[in-house]
Coordinates of C-alpha atoms and ligand atoms in Angstrom, one line a residue:
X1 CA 115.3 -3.6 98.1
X2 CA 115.0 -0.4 99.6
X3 CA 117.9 2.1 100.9
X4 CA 117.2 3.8 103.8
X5 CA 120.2 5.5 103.9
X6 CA 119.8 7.1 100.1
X7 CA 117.1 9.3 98.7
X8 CA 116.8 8.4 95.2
X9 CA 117.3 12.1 94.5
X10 CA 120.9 12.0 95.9
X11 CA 121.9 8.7 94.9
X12 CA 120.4 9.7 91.0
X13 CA 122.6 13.3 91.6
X14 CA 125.8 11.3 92.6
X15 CA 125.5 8.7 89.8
X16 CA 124.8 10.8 87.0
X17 CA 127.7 13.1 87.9
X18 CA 130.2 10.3 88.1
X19 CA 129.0 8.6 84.7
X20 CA 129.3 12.4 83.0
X21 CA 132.8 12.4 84.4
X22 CA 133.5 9.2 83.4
X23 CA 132.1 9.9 80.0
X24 CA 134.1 12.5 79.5
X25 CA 137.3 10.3 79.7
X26 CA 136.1 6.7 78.0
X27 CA 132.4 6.9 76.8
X28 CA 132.1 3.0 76.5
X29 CA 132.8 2.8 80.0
X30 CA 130.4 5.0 81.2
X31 CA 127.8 3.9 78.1
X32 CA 128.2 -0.4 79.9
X33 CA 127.8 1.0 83.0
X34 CA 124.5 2.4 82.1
X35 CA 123.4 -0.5 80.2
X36 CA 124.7 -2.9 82.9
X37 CA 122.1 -1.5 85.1
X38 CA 119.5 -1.1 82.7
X39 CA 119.9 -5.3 81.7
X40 CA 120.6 -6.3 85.6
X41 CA 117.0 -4.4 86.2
X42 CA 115.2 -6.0 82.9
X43 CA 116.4 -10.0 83.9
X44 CA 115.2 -12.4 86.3
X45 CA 118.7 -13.0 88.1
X46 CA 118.5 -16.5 89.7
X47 CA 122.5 -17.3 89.4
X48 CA 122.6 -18.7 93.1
X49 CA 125.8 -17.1 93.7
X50 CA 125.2 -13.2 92.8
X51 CA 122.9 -10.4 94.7
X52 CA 122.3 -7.0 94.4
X53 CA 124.8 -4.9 97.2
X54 CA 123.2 -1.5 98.6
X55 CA 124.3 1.8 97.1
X56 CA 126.0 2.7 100.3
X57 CA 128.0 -0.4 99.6
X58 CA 128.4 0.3 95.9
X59 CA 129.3 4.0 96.7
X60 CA 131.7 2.9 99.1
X61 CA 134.1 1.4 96.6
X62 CA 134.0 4.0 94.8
X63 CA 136.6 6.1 96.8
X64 CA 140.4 7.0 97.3
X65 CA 140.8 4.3 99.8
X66 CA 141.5 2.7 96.9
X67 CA 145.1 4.6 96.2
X68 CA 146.7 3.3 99.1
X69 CA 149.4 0.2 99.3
X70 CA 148.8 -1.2 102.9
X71 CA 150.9 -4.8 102.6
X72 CA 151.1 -6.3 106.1
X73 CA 147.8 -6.0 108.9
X74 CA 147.2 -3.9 111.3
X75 CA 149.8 -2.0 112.8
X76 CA 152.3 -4.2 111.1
X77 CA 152.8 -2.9 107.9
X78 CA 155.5 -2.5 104.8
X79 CA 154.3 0.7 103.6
X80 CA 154.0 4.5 105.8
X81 CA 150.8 6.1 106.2
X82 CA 148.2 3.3 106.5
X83 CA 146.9 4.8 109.7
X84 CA 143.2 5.3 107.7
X85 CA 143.4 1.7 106.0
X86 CA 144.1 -0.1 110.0
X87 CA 140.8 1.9 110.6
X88 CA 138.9 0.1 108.0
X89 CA 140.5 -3.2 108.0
X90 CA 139.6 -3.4 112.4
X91 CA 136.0 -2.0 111.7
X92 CA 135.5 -4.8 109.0
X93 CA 137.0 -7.1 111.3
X94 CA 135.4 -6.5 114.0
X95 CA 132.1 -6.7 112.2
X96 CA 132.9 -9.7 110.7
X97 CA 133.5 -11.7 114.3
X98 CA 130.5 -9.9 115.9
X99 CA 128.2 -11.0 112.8
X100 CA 129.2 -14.5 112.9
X101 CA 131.0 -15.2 116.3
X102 CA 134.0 -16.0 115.3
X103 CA 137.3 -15.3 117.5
X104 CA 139.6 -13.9 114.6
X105 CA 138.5 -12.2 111.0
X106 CA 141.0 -11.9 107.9
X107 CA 138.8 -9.2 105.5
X108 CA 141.9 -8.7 103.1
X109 CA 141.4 -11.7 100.6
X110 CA 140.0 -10.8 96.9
X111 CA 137.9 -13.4 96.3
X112 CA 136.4 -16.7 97.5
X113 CA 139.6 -18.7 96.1
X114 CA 142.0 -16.1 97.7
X115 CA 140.4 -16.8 101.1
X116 CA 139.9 -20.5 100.6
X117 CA 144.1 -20.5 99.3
X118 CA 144.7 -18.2 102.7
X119 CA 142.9 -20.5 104.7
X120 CA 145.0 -24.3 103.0
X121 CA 148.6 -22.2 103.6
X122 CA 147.5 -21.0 106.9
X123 CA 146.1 -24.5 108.3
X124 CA 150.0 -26.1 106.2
X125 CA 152.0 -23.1 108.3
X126 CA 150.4 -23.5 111.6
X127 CA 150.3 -27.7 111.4
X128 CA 153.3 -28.4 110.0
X129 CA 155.7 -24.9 110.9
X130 CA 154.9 -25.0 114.5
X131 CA 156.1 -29.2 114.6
X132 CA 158.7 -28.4 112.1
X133 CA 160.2 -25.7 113.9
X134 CA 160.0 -28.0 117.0
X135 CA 161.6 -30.5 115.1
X136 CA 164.2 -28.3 113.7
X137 CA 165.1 -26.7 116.7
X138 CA 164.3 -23.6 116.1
X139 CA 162.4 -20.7 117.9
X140 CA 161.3 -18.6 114.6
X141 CA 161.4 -19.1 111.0
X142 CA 163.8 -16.8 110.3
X143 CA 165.9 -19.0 112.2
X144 CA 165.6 -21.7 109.3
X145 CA 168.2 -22.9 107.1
X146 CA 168.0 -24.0 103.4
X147 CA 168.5 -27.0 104.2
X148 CA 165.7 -26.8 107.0
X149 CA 163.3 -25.5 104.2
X150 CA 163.6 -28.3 102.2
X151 CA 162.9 -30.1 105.3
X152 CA 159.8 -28.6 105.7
X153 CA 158.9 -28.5 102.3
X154 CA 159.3 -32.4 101.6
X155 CA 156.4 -32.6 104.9
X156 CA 154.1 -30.0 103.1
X157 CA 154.2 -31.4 100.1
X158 CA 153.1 -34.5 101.2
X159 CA 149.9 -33.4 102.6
X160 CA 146.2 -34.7 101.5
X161 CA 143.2 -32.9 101.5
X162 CA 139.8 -34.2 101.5
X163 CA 136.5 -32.4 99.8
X164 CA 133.4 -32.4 98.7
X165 CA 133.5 -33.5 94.6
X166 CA 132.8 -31.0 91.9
X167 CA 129.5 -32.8 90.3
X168 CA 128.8 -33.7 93.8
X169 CA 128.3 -29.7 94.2
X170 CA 131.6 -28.9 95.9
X171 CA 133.5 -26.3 94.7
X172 CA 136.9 -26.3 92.3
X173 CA 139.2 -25.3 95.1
X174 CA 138.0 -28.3 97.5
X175 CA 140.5 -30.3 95.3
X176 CA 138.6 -30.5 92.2
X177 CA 142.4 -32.4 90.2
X178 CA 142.6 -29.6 87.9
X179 CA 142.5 -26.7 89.7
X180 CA 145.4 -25.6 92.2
X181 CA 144.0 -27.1 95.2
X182 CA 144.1 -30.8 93.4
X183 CA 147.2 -30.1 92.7
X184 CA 149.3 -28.8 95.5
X185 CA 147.9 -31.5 97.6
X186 CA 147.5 -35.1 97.3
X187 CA 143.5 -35.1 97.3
X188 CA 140.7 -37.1 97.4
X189 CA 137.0 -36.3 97.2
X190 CA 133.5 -37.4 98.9
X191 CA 130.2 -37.2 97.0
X192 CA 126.9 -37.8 97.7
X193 CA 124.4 -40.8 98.0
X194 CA 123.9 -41.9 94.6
X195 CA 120.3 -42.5 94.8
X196 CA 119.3 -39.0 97.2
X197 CA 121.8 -37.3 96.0
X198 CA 122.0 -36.4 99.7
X199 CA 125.4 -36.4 101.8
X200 CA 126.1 -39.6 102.9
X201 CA 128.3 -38.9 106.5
X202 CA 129.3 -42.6 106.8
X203 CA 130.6 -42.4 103.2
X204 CA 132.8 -39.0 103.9
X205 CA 133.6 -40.9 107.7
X206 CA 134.9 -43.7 105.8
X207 CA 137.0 -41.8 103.0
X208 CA 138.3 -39.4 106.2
X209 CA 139.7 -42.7 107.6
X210 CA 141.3 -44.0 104.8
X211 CA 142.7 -41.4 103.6
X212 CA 143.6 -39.4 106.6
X213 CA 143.8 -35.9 105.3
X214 CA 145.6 -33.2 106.8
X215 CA 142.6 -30.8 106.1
X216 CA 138.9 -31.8 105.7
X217 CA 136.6 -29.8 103.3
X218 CA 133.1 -29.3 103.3
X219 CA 131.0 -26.4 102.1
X220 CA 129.4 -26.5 98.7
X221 CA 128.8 -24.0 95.9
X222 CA 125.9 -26.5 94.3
X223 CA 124.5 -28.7 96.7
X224 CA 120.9 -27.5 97.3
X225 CA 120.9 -29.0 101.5
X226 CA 122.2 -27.9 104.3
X227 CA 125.0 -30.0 106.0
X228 CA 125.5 -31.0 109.5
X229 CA 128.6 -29.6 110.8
X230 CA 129.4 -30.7 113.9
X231 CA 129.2 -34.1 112.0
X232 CA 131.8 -33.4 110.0
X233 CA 134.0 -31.9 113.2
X234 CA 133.2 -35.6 114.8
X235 CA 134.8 -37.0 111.2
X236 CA 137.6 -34.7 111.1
X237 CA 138.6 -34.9 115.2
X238 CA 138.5 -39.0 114.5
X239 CA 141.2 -39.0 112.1
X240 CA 142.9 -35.8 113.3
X241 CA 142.1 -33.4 110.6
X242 CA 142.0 -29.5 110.5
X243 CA 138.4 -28.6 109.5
X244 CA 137.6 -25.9 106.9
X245 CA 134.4 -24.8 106.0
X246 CA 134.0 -23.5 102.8
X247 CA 130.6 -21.3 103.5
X248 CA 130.7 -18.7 100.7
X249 CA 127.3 -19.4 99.2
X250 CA 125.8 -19.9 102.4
X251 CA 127.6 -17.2 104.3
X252 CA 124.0 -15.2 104.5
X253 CA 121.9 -17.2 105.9
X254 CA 124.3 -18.1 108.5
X255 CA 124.6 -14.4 109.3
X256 CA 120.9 -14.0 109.2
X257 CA 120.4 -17.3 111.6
X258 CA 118.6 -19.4 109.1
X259 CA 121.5 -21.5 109.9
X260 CA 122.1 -22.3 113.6
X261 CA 123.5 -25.0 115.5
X262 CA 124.9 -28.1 113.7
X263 CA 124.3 -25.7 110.5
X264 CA 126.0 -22.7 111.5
X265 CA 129.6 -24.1 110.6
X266 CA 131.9 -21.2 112.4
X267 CA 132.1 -22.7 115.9
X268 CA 132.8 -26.2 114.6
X269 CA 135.2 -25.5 111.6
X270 CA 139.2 -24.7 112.7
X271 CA 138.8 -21.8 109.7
X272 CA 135.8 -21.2 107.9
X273 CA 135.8 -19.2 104.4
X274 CA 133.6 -17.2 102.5
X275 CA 133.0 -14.1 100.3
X276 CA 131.2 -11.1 100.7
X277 CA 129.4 -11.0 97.0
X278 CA 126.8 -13.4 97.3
X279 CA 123.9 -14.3 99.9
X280 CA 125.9 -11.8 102.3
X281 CA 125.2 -9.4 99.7
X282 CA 128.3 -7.3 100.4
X283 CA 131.3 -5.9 97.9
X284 CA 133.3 -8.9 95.8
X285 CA 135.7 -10.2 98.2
X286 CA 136.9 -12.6 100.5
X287 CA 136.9 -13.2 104.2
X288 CA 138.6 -15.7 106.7
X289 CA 137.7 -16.6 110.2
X290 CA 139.2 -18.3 112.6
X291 CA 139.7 -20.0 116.5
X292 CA 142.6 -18.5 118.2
X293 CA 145.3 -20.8 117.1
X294 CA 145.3 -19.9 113.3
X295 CA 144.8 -16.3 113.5
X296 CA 148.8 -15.2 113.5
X297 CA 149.0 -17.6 110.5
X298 CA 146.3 -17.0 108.8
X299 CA 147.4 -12.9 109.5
X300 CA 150.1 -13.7 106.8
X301 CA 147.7 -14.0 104.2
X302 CA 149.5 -10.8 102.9
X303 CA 151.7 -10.7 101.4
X304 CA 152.6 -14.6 101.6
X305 CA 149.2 -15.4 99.7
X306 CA 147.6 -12.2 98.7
X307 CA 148.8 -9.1 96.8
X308 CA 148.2 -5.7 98.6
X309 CA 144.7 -5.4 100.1
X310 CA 142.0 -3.3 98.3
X311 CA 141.2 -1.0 100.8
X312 CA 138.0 0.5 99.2
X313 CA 136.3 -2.9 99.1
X314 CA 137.4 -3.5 102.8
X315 CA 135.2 -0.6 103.9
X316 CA 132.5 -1.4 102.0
X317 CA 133.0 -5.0 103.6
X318 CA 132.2 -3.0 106.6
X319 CA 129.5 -1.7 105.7
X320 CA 127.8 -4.4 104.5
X321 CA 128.8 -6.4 107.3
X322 CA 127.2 -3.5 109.7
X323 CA 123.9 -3.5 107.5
X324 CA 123.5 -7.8 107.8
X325 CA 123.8 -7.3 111.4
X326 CA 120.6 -5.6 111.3
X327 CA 117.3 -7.3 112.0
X328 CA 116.2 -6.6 108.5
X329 CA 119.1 -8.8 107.2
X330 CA 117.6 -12.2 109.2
X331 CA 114.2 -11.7 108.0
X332 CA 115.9 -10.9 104.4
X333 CA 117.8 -14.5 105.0
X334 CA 114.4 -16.3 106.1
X335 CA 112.5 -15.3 102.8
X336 CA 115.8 -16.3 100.5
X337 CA 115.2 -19.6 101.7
X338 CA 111.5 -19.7 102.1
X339 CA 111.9 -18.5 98.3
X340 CA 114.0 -21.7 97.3
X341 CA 111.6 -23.7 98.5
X342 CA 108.9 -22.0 96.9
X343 CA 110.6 -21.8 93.5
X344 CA 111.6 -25.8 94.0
X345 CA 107.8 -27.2 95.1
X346 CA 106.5 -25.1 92.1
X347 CA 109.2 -26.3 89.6
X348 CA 108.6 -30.5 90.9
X349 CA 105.0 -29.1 90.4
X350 CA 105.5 -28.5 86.9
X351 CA 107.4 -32.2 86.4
X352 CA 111.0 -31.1 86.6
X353 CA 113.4 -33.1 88.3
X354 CA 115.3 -31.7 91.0
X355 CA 118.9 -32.7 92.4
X356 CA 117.7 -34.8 96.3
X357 CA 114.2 -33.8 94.8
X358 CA 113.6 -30.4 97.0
X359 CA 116.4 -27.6 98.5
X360 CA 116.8 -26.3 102.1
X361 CA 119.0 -23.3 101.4
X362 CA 119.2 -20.6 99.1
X363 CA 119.5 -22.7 95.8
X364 CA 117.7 -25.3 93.2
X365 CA 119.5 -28.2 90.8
X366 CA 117.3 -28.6 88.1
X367 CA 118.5 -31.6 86.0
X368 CA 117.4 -30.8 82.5
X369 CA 117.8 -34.2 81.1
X370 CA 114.3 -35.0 81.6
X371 CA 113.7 -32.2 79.4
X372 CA 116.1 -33.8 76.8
X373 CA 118.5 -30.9 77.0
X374 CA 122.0 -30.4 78.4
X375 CA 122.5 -27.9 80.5
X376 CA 124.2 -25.5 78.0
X377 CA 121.1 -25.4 75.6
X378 CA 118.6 -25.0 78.6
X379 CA 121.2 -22.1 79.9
X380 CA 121.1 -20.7 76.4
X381 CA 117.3 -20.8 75.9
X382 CA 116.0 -19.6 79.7
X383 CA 118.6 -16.1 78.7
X384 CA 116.9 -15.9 75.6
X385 CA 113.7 -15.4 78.0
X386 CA 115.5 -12.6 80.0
X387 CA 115.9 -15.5 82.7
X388 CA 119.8 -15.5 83.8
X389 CA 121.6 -18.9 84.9
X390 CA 124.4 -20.9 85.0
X391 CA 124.4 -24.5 83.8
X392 CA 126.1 -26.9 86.4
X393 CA 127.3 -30.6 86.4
X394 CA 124.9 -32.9 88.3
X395 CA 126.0 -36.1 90.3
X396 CA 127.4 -38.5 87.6
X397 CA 126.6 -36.3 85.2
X398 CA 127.3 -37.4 81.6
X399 CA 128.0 -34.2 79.9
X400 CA 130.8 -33.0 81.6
X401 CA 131.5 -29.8 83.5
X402 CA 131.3 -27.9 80.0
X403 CA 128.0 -29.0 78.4
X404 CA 126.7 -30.5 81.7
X405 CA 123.2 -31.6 82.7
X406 CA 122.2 -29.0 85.2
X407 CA 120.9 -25.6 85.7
X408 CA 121.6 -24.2 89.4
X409 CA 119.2 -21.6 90.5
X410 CA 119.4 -19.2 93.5
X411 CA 117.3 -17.0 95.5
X412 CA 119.4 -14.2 96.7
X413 CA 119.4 -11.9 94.6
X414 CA 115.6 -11.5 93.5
X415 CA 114.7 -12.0 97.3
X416 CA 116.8 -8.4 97.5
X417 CA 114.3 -6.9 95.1
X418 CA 111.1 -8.3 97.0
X419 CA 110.4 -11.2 95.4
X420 CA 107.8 -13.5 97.5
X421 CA 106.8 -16.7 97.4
X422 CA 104.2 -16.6 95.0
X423 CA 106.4 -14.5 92.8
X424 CA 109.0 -17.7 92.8
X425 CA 105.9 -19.5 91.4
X426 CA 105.5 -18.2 89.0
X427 CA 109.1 -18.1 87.9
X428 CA 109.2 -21.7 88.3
X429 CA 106.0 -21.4 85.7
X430 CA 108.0 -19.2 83.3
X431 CA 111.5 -21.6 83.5
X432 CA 109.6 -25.0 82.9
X433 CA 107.1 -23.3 80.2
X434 CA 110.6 -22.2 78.5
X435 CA 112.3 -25.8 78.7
X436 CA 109.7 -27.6 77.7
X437 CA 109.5 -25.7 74.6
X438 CA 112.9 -25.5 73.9
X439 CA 114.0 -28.5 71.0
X440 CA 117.9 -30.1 71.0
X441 CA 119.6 -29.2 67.4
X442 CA 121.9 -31.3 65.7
X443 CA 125.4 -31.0 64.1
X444 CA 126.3 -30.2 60.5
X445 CA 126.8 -33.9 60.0
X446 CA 123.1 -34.3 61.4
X447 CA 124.3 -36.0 65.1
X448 CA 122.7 -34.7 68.0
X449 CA 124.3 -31.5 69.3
X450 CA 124.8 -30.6 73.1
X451 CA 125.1 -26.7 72.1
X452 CA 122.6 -25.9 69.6
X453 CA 118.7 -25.7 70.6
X454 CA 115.8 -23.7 69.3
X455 CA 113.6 -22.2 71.3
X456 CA 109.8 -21.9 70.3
X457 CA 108.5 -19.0 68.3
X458 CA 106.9 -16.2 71.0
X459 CA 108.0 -17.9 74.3
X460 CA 111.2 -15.6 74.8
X461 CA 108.7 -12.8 74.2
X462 CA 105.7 -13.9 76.3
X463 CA 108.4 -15.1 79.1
X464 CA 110.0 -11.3 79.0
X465 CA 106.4 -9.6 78.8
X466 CA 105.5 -11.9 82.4
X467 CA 108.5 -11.3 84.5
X468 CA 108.6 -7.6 83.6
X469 CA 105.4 -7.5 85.4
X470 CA 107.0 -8.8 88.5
X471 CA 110.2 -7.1 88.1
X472 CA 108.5 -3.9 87.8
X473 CA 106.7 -4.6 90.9
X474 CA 109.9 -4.9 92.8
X475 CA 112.3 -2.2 91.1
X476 CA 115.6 -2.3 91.5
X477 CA 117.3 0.1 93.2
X478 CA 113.9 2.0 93.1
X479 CA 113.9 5.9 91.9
X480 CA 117.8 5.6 90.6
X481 CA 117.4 7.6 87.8
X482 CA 120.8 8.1 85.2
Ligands
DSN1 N1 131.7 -18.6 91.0 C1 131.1 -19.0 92.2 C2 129.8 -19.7 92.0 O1 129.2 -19.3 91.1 O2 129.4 -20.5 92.8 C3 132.0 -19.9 93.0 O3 133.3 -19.6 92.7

């Protein structure tokens, strides 16, 4: 990745006077920072959900924007002097709708699960307050009794949500039972053809008119296809159901028009989520969008949903959002998928076994079984290698969501560095020489162990020595020098 707007000079200068600072006060701090760098520039980084951001993304969050209490939105706040934060929260905003078309932006939310519990409480207040209120009587909701709010919260608390399963590749707050989502609404989930491993529309058609939730799910942060959304607007229009598209890992090649039409969820999802972090490559953070009708609930997101808005990562959501909307950032989006493809042909190559055998977005499910290995040894042995993952339940899968049976692998983030196609081969070489020679171990008692493994004498080596060929080839953050 290169940065245009940085000379390595200046961007070394600025660096290494903030860690001396830094140092000054808590050496460890500064001492991880350093080595954080150092490790994120030695490892091949295929954890579909993280990137690399910019330095004039990085440096943006680095400021006193970040000393300022700003509860409310725009022009409609609960604290005095947030005249520079309204500046940075419309410029994000209006980045946001231009870069994805979308009628109304929320760029306050934290995190992917802030936006996504935003979004549920937003789609609840602007279904079931407006009716209530109707219902009630009322003009406002300040006009509401107690005894209206108990009202009202007997109807929103018997509300069903329907989403995509967690082994299916869904993601915990799409109403996976233990997390909030399965909780604070009556839920049920969809998964996936069981022989594909493909979405199977008439199955999620099916469940959607059973069920008849009050909000439809789909998005994924696992499933390696792209889905057809104005398929699932058909579904959720049948039964009457809000639509919310969960696009977080995704989010970038939408922006970068890898995704259009039926794949490009915005102007067919009601709300559609997603954070900043990952194929978008922006600052960690949260984003909603929205048609007209939800944006004054959605707007409530603080403080009804969210604590006080970090303001420094709001302007580096801007700026991040201003660089994808350049032309660099679609042909940047083209090769993250033309990468996953790459990196899957080559792995299937090699024998592995791939979740719906191929990808069409930015990520890979390996299912390591065939290597006799759950997914927690083969995650244990590729980051022996220098090769970073993140094991991940498989359809069905028999181990669990702890031990599981998969590895998911992404794109994004060594596509930022310049990796190219044949690069991706040979990373697919590297991950299936490293499985292949990695053995199960067994328990004290001698029973076979999901956790323990042993990895053969030399590969971690040989597998290090290869990829730091390629990875100095594409440097990271090339010239920084601390
Ligand atoms: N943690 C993110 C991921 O890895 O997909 C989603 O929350």
């Amino acid at each position: 990745m290169t940065d245009a707007h940085v000379t390595n000079a200046r961007a070394s200068e600025i660096y290494r006077n903030a860690l001396d600072v830094i140092a000054g006060i808590e050496p460890r701090i500064a001492d991880a920072t350093r080595q954080e760098l150092d490790d994120q520039r030695a490892s091949l980084k295929l954890i579909a959900s993280e990137n690399y951001a910019s330095l004039p993304v990085l440096m943006t969050m680095g400021t006193w924007m970040s000393d300022k209490y700003a509860e409310g939105t725009v022009g409609h706040r609960f604290y005095a002097g947030c005249q520079n934060v309204d500046t940075v929260e419309q410029v994000a905003a209006e980045h946001a709708r231009e870069l994805f078309g979308a009628p109304y932006a929320y760029v306050q939310p934290h995190s992917g699960i802030d936006a996504n519990l935003v979004a549920y409480w937003a789609i609840l207040a602007q279904r079931i307050e407006g009716p209530g209120l109707e219902k009630l009587g009322a003009k406002n909701v300040n006009e509401l009794t107690e005894a209206d709010w108990e009202t009202l919260r007997a109807e929103l608390g018997n509300q069903r949500l329907l989403g995509m399963s967690l082994d299916a590749g869904g993601h915990l707050t799409h109403g996976f039972r233990p997390n909030i989502s399965g909780k604070m609404f009556y839920q049920r989930q969809y998964g996936t053809d069981p022989a594909s491993g493909l979405l199977d529309y008439d199955q999620v058609a099916a469940a959607a008119r059973e069920f008849k939730p009050l909000i439809m799910v789909a998005g994924y942060s696992a499933y390696p296809r792209r889905v057809n959304f104005a398929k699932m607007r058909e579904i959720a229009d049948e039964v009457g159901a809000t639509l919310m598209v969960d696009m977080a890992h995704f989010a970038g090649l939408v922006a970068g028009k890898v995704f259009t039409g039926d794949e490009n969820p915005v102007p067919f999802a009601h709300v559609t989520t997603t954070t900043t972090h990952k194929s978008l490559r922006g600052p960690r953070g949260g984003v909603v969008l929205a048609q007209e009708e939800f944006a004054s609930s959605v707007d409530r997101g603080c403080p009804m949903v969210l604590g006080g808005p970090l303001s420094h990562v709001m302007a580096a959501k801007a700026v991040a959002l201003a660089e994808a909307r350049q032309p660099a950032f679609g042909a940047y989006a083209q090769q993250v998928a033309d990468n996953a493809k790459a990196f899957a042909d080559g792995l299937m190559r090699r024998g592995a076994k791939l979740v719906t055998d191929g990808t069409d977005n930015h990520l890979v499910l390996l299912d390591v079984s065939s290597f006799g290995l759950t997914g927690r040894q083969a995650e244990s042995a590729l980051l022996d290698a220098g090769v970073v993952t993140n094991r991940n339940s498989v359809p069905a899968d028999p181990n669990g969501a702890w031990y599981t049976s998969g590895i998911r692998f992404g794109t994004p983030a060594l596509t930022s560095r310049g990796f190219t196609a044949d690069n991706f081969d040979v990373v697919a070489d590297l991950v299936v020489n490293v499985l292949k020679n990695t053995e199960p171990g067994t328990t004290k008692a001698g029973a076979p162990s999901k956790a323990s493994y042993s990895l053969a004498e030399g590969i971690a080596d040989r597998t290090k020595s290869a990829a730091a060929e390629m990875l100095d080839a594409h440097p990271l953050y090339p010239g920084l020098e601390l």
